[in-house]
Coordinates of C-alpha atoms in Angstrom, one line a residue:
X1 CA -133.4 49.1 -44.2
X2 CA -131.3 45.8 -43.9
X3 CA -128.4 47.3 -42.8
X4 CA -130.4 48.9 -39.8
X5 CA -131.8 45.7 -38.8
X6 CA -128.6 44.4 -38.6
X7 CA -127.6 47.2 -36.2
X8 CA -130.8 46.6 -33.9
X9 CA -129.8 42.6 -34.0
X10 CA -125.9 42.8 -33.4
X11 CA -127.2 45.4 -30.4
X12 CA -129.2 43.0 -28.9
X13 CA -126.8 40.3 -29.1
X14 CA -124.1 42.3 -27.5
X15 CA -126.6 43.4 -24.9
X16 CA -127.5 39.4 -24.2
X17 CA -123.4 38.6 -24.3
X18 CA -123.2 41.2 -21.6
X19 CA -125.5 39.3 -19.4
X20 CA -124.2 36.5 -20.0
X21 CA -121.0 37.4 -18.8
X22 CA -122.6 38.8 -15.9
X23 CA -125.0 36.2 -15.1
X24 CA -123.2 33.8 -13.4
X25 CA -125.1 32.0 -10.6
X26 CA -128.4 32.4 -12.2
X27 CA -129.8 29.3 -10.9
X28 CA -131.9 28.6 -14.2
X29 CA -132.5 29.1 -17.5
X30 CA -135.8 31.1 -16.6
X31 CA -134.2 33.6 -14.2
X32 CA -131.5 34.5 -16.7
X33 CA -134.3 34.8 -19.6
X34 CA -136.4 37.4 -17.2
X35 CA -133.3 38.7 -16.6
X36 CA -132.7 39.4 -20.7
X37 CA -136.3 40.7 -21.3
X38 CA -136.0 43.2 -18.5
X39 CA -132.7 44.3 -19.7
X40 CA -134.2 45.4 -23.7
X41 CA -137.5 46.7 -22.0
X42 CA -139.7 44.0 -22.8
X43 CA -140.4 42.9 -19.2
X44 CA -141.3 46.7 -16.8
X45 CA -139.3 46.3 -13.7
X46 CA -141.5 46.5 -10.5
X47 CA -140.9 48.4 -7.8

């Protein structure tokens, strides 16, 4: 059970890492953050 935690967590990390690296220019914080949640599926993106 903890180990597949740990696989959901270092996933997400490495999904957020990956922004990162893309993300630059993102003139805030708050952009980059929408950008995150949309990214794991938190945030629906509109059409």
């Amino acid at each position: 059970n903890q180990i597949l935690l740990m696989g959901l967590i270092e996933g997400l990390n490495n999904k957020i890492k990956s922004i990162k690296r893309t993300a630059f220019g993102y003139s805030n914080f708050s952009n980059f953050k929408k950008r995150v949640l949309i990214q794991v599926g938190i945030i629906p993106i509109s059409a």
